[in-house]
C-alpha positions as a Python dict, from the first residue, in 0.01 Angstrom:
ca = {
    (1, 'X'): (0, 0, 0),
    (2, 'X'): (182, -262, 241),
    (3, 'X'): (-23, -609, 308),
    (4, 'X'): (-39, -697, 627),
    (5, 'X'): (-151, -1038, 504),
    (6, 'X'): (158, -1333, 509),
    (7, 'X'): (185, -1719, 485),
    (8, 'X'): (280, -1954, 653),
    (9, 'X'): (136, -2159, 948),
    (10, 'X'): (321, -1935, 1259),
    (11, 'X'): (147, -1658, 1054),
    (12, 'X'): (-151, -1828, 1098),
    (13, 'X'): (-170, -1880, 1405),
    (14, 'X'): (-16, -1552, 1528),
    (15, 'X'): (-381, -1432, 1338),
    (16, 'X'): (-557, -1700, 1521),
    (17, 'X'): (-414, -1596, 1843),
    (18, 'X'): (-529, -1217, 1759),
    (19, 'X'): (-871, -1313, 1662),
    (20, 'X'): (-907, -1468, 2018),
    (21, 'X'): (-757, -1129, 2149),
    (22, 'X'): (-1032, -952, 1935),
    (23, 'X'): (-1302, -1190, 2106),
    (24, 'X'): (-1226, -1178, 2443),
    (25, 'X'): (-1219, -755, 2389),
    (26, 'X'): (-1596, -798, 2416),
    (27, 'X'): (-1633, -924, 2748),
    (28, 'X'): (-1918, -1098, 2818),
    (29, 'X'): (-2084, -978, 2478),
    (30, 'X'): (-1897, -1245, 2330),
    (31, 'X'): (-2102, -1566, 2463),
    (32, 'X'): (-2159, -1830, 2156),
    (33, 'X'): (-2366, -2142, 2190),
    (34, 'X'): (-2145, -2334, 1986),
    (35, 'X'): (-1852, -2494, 2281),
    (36, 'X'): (-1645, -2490, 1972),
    (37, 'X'): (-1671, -2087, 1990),
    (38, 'X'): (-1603, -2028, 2292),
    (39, 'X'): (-1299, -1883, 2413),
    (40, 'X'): (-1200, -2111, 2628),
    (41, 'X'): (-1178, -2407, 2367),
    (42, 'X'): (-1093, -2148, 2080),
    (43, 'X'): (-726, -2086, 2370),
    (44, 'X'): (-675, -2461, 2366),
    (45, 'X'): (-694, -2501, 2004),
    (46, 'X'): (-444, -2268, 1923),
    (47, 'X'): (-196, -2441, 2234),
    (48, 'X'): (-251, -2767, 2011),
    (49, 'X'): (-168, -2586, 1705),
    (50, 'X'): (171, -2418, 1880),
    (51, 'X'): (286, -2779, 2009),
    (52, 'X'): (222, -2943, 1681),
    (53, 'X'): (383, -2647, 1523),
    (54, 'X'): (676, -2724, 1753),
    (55, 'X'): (658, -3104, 1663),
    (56, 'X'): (762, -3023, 1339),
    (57, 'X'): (1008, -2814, 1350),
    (58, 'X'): (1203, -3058, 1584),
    (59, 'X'): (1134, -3332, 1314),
    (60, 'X'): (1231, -3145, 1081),
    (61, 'X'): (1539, -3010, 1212),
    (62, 'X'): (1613, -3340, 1279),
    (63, 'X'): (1528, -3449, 907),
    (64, 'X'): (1765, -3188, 791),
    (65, 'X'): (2063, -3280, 997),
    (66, 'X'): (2029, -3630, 876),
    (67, 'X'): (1979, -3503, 541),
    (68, 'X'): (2325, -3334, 543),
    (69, 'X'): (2511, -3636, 725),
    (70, 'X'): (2407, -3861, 436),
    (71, 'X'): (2520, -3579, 157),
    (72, 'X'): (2880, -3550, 319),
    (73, 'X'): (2850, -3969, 351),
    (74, 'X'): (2792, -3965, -21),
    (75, 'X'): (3019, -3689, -126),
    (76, 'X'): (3324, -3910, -174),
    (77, 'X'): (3139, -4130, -359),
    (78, 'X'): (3204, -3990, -749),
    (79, 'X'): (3583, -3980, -657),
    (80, 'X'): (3593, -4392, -588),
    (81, 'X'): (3392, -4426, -846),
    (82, 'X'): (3651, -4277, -1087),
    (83, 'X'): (3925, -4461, -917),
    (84, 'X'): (3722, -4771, -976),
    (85, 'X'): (3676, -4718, -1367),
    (86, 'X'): (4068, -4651, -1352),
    (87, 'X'): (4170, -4952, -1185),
    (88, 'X'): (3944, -5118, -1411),
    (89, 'X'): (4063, -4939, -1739),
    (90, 'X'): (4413, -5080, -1677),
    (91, 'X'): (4349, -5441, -1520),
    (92, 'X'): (4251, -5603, -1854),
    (93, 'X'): (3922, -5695, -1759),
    (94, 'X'): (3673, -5768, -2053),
    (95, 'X'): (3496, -5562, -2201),
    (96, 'X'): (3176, -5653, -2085),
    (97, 'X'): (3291, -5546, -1742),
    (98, 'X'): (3432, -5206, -1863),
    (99, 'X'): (3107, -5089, -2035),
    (100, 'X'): (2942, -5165, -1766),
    (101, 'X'): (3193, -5041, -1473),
    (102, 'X'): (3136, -4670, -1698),
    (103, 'X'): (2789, -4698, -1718),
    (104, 'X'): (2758, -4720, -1334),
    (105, 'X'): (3022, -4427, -1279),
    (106, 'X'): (2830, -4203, -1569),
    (107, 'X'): (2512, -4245, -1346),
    (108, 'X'): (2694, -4200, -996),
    (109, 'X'): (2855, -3864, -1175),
    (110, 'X'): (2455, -3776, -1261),
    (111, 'X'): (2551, -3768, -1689),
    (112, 'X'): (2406, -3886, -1973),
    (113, 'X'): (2474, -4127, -2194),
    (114, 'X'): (2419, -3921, -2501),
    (115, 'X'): (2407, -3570, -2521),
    (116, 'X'): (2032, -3446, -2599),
    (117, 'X'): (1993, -3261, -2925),
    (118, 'X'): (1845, -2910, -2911),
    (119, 'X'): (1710, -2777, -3218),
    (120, 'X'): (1703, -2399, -3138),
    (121, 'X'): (1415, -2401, -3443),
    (122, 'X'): (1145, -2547, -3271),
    (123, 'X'): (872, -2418, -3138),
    (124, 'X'): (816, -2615, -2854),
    (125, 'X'): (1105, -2823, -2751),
    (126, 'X'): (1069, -3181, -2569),
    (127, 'X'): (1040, -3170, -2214),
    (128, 'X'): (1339, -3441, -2094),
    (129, 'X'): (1368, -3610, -1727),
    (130, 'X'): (1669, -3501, -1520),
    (131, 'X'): (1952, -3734, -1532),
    (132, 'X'): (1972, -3724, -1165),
}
């Protein structure tokens, strides 16, 4: 058997909308004390819903257009990096410099520094933060 039942706020208020539909079916049998009942303030509620609904989705578009503009920003980013360690690797600069020239290229890249040990033996194995 099929669920008619989804998520999701347009879902919601596509029921919302429906339940007004169901109200307003009964005519003047349908006559709450409650203003907040009534079908006239139960219309505008779901208007307010639909433009915040809309709101959102034009933030949001707009969040994920800048989201994308910053990736391909970024994206050249590992390949100056390595550049940078190689110009560094060959200009004699002091060590100092060079450990720390690969330390910030190992965490533009997104590695570790060591390699985590897995002991396929254990029962319950460490949790460990993401590099990135």
């Amino acid at each position: 058997m099929k669920s008619n039942v989804e998520s999701g706020i347009n879902t919601y208020l596509g029921n919302f909308n429906k339940l007004i539909s169901a109200c307003e079916s009964f005519g003047i049998g349908y006559n709450p004390s409650p203003p907040n009942l009534q079908i006239f303030t139960l219309k505008g509620q779901s208007q307010i819903i639909k433009s915040a609904i809309n709101h959102v989705d034009d933030i949001l578009s707009t969040s994920i257009n800048a989201e994308d503009d910053r990736q391909q920003a970024f994206s050249i980013l590992p390949a100056i990096a390595t550049r940078v360690q190689a110009i560094a690797v060959v200009s004699d600069v002091p060590d100092a410099v060079l450990v720390h020239v690969k330390e910030i290229v190992r965490k533009i890249r997104g590695q570790r520094a060591h390699k985590i040990k897995i002991d396929p033996l254990e029962e319950n194995p460490q949790k460990h933060v993401s590099v990135s």
